[in-house]
mmCIF file with all atom_site columns, C-alpha atoms in Angstrom:
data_model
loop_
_atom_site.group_PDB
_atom_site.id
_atom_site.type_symbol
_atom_site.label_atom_id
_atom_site.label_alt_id
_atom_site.label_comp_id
_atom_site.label_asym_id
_atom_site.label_entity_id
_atom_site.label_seq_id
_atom_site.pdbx_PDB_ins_code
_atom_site.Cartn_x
_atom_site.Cartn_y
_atom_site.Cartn_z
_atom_site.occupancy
_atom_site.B_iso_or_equiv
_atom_site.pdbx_formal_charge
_atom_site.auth_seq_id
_atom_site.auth_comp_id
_atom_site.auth_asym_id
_atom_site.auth_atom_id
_atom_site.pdbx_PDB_model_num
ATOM 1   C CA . UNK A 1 1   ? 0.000   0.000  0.000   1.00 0.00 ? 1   UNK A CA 1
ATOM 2   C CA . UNK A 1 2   ? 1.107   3.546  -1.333  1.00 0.00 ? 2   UNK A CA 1
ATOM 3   C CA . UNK A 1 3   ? 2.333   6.382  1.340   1.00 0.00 ? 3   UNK A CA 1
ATOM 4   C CA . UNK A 1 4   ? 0.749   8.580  -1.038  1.00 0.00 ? 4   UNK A CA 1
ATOM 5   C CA . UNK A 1 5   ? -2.678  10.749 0.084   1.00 0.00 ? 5   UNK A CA 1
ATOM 6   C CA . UNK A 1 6   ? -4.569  12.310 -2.536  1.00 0.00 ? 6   UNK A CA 1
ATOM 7   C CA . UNK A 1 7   ? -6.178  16.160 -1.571  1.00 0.00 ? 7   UNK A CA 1
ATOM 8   C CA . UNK A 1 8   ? -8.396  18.450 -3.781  1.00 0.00 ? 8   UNK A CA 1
ATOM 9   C CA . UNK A 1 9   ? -8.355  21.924 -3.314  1.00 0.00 ? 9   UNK A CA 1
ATOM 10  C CA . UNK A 1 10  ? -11.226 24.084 -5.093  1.00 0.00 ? 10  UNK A CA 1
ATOM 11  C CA . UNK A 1 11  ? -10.463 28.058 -5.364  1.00 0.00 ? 11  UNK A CA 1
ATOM 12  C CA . UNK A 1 12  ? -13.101 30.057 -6.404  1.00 0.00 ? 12  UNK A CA 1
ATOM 13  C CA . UNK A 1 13  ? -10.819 32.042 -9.259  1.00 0.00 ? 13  UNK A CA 1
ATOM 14  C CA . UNK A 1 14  ? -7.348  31.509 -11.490 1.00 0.00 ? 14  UNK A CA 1
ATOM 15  C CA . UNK A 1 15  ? -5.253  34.066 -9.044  1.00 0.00 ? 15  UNK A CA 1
ATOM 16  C CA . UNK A 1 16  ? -5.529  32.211 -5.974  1.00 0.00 ? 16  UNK A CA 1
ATOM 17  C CA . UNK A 1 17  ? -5.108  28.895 -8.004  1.00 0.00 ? 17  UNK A CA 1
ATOM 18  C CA . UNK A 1 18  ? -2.130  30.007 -9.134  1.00 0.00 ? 18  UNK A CA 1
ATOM 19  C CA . UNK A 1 19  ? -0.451  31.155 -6.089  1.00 0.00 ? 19  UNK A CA 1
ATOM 20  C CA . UNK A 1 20  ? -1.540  28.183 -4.510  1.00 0.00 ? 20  UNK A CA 1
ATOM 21  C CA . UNK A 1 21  ? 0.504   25.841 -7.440  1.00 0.00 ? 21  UNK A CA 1
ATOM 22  C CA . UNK A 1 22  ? 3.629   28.320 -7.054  1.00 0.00 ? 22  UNK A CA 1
ATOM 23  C CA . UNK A 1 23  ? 3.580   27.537 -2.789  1.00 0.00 ? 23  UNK A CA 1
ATOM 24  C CA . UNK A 1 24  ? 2.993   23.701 -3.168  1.00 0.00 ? 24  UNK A CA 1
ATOM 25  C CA . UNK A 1 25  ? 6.171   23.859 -5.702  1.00 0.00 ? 25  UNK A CA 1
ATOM 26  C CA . UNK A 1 26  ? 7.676   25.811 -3.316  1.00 0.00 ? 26  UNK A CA 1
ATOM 27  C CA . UNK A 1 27  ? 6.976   23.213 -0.397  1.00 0.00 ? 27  UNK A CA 1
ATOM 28  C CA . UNK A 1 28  ? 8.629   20.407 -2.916  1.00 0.00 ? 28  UNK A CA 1
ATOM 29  C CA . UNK A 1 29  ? 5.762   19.210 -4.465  1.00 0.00 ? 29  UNK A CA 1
ATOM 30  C CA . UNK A 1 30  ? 6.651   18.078 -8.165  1.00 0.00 ? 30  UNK A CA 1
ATOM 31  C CA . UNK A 1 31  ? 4.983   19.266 -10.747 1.00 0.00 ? 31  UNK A CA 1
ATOM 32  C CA . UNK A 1 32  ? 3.996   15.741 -11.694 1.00 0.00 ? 32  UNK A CA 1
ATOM 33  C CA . UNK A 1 33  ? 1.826   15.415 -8.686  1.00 0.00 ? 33  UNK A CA 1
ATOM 34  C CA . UNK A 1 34  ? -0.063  18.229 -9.331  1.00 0.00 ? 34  UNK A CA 1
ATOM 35  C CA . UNK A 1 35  ? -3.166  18.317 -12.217 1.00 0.00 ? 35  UNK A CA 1
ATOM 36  C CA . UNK A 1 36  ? -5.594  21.465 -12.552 1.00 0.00 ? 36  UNK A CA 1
ATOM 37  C CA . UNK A 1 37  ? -8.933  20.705 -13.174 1.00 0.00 ? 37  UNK A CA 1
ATOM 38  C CA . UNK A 1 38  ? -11.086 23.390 -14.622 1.00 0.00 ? 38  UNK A CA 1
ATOM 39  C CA . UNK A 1 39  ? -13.955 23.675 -16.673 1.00 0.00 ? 39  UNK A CA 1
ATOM 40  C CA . UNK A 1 40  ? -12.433 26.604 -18.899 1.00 0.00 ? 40  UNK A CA 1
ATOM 41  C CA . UNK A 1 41  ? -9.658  26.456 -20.727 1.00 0.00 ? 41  UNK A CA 1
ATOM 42  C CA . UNK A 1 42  ? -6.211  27.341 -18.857 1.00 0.00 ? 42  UNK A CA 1
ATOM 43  C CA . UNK A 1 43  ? -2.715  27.695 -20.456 1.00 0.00 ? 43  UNK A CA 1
ATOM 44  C CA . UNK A 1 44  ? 0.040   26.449 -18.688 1.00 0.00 ? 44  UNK A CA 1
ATOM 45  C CA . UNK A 1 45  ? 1.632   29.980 -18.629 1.00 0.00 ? 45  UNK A CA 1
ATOM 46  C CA . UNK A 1 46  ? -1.333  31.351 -16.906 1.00 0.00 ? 46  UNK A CA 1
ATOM 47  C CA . UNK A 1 47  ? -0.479  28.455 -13.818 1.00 0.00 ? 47  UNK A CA 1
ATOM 48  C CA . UNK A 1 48  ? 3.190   29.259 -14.270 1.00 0.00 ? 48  UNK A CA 1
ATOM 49  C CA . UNK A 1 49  ? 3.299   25.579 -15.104 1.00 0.00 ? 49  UNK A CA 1
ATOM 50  C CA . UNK A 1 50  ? 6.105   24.427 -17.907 1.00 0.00 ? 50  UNK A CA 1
ATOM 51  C CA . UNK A 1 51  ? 4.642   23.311 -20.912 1.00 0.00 ? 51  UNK A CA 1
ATOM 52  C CA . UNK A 1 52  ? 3.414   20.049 -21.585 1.00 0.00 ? 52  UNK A CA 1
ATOM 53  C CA . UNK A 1 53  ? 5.477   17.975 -24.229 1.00 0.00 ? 53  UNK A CA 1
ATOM 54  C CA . UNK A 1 54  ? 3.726   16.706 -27.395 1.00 0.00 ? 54  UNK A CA 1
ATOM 55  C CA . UNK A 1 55  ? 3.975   14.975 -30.296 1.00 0.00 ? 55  UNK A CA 1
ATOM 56  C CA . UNK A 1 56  ? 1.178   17.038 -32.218 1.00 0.00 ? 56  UNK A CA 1
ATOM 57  C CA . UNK A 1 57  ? 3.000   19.248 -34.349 1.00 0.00 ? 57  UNK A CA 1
ATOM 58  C CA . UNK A 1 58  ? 5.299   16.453 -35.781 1.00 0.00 ? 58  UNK A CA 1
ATOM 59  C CA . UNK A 1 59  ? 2.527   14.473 -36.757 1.00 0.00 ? 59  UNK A CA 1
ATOM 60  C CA . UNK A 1 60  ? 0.948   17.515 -38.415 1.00 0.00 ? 60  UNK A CA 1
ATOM 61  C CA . UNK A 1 61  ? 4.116   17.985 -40.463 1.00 0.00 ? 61  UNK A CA 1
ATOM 62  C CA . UNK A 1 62  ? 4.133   14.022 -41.385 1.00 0.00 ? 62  UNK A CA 1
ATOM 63  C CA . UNK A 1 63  ? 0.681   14.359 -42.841 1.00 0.00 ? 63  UNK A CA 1
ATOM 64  C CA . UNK A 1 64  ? 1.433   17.744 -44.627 1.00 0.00 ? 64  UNK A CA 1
ATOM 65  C CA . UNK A 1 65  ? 4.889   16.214 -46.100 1.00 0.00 ? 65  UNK A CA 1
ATOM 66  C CA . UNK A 1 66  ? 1.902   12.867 -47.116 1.00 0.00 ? 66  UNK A CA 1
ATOM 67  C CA . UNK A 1 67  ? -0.248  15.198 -48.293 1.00 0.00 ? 67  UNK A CA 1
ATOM 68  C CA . UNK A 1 68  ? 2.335   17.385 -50.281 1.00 0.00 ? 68  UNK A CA 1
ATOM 69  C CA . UNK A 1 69  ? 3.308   14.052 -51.908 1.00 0.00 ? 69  UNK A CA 1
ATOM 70  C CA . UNK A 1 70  ? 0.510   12.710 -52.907 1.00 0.00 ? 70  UNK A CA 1
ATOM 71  C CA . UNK A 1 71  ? -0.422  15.906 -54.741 1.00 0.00 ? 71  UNK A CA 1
ATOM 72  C CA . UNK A 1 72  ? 2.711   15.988 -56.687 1.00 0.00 ? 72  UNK A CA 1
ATOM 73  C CA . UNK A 1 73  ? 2.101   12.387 -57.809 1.00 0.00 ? 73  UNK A CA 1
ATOM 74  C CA . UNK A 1 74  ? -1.258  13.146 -58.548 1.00 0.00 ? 74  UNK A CA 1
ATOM 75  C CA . UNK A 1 75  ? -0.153  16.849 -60.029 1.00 0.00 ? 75  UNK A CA 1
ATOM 76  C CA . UNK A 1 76  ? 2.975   15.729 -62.093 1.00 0.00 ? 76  UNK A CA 1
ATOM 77  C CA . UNK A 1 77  ? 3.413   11.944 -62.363 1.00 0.00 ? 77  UNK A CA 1
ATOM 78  C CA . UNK A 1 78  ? -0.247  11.062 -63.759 1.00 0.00 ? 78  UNK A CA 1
ATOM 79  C CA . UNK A 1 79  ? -0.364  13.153 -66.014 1.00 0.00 ? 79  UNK A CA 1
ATOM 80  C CA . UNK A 1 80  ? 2.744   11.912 -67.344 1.00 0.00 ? 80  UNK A CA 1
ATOM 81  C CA . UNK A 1 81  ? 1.225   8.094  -67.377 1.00 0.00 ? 81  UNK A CA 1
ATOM 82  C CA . UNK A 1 82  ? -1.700  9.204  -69.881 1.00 0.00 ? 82  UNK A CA 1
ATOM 83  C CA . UNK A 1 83  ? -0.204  11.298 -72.648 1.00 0.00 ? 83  UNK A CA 1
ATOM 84  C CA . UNK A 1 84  ? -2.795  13.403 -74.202 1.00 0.00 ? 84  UNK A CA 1
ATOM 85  C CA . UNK A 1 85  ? -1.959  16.405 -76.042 1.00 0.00 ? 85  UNK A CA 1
ATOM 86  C CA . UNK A 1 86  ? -4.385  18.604 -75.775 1.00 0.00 ? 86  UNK A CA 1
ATOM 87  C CA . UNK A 1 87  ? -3.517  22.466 -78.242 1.00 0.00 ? 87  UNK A CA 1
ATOM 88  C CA . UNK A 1 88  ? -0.169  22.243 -77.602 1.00 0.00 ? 88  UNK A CA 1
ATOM 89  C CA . UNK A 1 89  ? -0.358  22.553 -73.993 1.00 0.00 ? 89  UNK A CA 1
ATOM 90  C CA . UNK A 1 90  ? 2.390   20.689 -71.426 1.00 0.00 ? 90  UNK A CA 1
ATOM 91  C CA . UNK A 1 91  ? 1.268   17.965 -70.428 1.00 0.00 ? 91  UNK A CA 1
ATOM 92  C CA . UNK A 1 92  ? 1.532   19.630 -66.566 1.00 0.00 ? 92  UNK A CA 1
ATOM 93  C CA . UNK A 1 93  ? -0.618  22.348 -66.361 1.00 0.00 ? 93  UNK A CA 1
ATOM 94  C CA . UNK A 1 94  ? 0.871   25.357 -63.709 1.00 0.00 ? 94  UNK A CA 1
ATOM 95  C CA . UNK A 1 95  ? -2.348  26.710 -61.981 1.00 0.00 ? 95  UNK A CA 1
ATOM 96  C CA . UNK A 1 96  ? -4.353  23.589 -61.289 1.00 0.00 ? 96  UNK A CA 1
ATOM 97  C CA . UNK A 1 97  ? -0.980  21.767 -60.239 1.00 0.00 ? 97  UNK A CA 1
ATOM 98  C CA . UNK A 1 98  ? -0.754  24.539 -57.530 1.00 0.00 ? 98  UNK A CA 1
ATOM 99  C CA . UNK A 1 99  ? -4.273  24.260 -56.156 1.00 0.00 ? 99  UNK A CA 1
ATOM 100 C CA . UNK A 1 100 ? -3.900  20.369 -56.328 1.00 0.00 ? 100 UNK A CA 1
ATOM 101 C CA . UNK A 1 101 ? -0.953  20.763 -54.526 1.00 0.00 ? 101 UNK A CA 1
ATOM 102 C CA . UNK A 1 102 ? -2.157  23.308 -51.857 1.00 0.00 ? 102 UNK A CA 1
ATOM 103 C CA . UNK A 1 103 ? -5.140  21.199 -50.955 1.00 0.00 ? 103 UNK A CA 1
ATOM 104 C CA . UNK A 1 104 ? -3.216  17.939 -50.387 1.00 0.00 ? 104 UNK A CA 1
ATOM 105 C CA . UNK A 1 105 ? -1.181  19.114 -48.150 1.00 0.00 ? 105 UNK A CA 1
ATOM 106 C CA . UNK A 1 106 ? -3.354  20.581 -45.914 1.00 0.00 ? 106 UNK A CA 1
ATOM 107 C CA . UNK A 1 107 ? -5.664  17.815 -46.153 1.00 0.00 ? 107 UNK A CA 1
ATOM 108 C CA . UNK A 1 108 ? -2.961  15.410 -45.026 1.00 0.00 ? 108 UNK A CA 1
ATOM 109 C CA . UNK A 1 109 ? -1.920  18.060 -42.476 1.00 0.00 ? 109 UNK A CA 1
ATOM 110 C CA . UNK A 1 110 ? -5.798  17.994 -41.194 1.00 0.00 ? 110 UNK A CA 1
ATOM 111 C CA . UNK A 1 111 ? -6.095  14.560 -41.085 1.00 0.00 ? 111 UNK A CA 1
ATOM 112 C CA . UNK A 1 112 ? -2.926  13.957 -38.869 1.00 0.00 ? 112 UNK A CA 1
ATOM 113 C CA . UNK A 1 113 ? -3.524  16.320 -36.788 1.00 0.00 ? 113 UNK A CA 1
ATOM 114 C CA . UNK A 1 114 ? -6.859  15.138 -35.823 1.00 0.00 ? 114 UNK A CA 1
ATOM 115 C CA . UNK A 1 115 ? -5.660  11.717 -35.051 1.00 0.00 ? 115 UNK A CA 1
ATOM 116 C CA . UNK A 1 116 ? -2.530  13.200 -33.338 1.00 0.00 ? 116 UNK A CA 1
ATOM 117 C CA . UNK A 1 117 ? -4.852  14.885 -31.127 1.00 0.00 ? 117 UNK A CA 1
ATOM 118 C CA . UNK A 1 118 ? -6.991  11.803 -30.678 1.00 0.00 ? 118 UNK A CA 1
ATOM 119 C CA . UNK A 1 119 ? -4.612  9.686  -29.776 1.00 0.00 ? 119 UNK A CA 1
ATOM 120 C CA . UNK A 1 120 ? -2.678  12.650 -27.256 1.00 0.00 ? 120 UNK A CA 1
ATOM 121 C CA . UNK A 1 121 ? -5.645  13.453 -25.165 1.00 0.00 ? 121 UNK A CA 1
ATOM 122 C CA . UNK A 1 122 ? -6.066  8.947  -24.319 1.00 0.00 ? 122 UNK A CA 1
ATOM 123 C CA . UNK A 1 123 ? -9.815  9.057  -25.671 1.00 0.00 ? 123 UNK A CA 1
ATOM 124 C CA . UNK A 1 124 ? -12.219 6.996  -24.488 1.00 0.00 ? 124 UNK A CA 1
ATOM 125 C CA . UNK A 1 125 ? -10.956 6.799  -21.157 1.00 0.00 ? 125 UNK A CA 1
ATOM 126 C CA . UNK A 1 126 ? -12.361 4.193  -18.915 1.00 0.00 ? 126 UNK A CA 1
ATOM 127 C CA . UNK A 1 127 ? -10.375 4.695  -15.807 1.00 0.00 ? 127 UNK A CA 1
ATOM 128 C CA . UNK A 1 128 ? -11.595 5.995  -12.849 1.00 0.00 ? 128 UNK A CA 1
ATOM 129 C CA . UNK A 1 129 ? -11.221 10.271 -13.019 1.00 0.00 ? 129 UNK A CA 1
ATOM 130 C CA . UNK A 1 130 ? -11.744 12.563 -10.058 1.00 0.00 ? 130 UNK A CA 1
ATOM 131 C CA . UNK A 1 131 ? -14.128 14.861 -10.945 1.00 0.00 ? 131 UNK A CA 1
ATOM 132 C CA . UNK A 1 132 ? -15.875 18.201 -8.830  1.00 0.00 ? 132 UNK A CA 1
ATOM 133 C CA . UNK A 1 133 ? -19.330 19.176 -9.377  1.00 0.00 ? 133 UNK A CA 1
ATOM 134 C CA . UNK A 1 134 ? -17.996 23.021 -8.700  1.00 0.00 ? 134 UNK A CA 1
ATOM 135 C CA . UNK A 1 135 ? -15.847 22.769 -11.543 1.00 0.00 ? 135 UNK A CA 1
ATOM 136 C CA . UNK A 1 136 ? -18.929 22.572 -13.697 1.00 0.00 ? 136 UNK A CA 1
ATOM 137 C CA . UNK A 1 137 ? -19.679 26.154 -11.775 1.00 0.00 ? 137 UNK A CA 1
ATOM 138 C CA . UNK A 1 138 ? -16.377 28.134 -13.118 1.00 0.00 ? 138 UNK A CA 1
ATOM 139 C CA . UNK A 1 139 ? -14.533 26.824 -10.275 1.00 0.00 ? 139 UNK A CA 1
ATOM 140 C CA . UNK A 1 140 ? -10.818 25.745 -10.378 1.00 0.00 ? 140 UNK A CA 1
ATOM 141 C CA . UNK A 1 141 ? -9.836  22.361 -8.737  1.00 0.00 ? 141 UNK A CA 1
ATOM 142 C CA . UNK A 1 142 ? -5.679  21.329 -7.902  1.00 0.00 ? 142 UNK A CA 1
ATOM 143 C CA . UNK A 1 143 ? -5.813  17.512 -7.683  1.00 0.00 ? 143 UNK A CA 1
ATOM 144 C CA . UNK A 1 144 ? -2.388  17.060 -5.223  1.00 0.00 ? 144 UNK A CA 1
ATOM 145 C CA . UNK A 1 145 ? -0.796  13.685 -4.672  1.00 0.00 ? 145 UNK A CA 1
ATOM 146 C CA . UNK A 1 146 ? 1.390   14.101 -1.512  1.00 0.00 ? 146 UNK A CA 1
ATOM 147 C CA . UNK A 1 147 ? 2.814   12.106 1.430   1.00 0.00 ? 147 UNK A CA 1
ATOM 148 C CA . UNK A 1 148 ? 0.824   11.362 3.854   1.00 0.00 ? 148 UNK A CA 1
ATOM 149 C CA . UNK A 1 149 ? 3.060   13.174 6.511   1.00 0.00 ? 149 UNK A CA 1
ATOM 150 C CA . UNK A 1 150 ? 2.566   16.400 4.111   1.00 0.00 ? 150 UNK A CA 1
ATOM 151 C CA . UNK A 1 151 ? -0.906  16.503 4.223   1.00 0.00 ? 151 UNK A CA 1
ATOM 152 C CA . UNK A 1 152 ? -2.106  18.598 7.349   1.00 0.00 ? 152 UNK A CA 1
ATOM 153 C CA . UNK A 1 153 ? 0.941   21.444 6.204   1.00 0.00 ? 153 UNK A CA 1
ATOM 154 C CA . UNK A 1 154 ? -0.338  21.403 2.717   1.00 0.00 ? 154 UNK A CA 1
ATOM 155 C CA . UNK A 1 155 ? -3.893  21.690 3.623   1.00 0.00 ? 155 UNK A CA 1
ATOM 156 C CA . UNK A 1 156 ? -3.110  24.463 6.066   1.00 0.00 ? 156 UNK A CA 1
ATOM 157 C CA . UNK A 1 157 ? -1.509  26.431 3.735   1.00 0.00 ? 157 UNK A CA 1
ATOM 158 C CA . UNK A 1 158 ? -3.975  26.137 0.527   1.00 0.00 ? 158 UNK A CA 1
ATOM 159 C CA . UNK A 1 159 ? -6.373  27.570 2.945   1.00 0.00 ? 159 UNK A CA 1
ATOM 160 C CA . UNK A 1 160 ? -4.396  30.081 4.158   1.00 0.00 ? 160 UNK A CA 1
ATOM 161 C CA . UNK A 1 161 ? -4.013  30.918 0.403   1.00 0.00 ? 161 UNK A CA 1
ATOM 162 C CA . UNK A 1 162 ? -7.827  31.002 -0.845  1.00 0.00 ? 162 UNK A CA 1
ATOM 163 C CA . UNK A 1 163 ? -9.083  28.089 -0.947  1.00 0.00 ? 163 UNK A CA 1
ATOM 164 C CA . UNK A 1 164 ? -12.216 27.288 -0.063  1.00 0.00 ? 164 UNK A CA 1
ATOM 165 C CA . UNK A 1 165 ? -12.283 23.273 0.879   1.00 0.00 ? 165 UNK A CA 1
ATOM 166 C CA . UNK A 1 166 ? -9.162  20.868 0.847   1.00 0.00 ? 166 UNK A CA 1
ATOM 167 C CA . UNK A 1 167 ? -10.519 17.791 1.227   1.00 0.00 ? 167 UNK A CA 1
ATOM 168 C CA . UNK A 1 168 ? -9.255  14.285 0.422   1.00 0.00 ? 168 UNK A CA 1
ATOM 169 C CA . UNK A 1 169 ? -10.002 12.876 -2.982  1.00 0.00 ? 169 UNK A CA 1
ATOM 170 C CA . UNK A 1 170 ? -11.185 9.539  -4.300  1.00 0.00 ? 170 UNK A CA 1
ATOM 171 C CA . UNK A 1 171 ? -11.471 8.419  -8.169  1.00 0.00 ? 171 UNK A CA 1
ATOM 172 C CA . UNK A 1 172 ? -14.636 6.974  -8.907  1.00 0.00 ? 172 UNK A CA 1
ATOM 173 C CA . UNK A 1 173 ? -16.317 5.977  -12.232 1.00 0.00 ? 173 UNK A CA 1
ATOM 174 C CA . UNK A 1 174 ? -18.816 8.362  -14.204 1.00 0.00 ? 174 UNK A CA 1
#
């Protein structure tokens, strides 16, 4: 069995939530053990959190280098496969190649990055989650994994620092 005690604190706005992240890093609580819960988007910089690592934009840049491909084969090398000489044009023509081109690529781009994004954010997840009612209300929860020797001093000081219950958490199903 794990030394480990799980407490939620709910704040009422970002400020407090904030200063409350910067003194539980400050006691030597890793930023691993702490998760923000929120029901509005929050950037990392706005929690003076460090970013979170992600494999999005490469997997955008995969699809748009597919994507860019398959419009020059389609573009330059079928054309190429059925001759037909059409007025004495090439046998490329320049402004449909571009659009050709143009769409392909951000087609493939699209398409990766909505699986990239898929796959990132572990959806469907059947896991237990913790999950606050207030949060639906514009509230802002810290979910804090600490020792169990830390817990009274951490409590003590989220109150101190706005907010308004610290109680102990438990994951249950939805």
């Amino acid at each position: 069995m794990t030394n480990d005690k799980s407490l939620l604190a709910v704040f009422a706005d970002l400020d407090p939530a904030a200063d409350a992240i910067a003194q539980l890093r400050a006691m030597g609580v890793h930023d691993d053990c702490m998760n923000v819960i929120s029901g509005i988007p929050v950037t990392e910089a706005m929690l003076g959190r460090p970013s979170q690592w992600t494999n999005v934009p490469r997997l955008a840049m995969g699809g748009a280098l597919l994507g860019f491909l398959a419009g020059a084969f389609l573009a330059f090398v079928s054309p190429n496969m059925y001759q037909i000489k059409v007025g004495g044009q090439g046998f490329v023509p320049g402004p449909p190649s571009v659009v050709i081109l143009f769409e392909l690529t951000m087609l493939g781009m699209l398409l990766s990055t909505f699986l990239g994004v898929f796959l990132d954010s572990t959806f469907p997840n059947y896991r237990p989650m913790q999950y606050v009612t207030e949060v639906s209300d514009g509230k802002i929860a810290i979910l804090i994994e600490c020792p169990q020797s830390d817990e009274i001093k951490i409590t003590d000081a989220l109150k101190k620092l706005g907010a308004e219950s610290v109680q102990p958490a438990e994951a249950q199903y939805l």
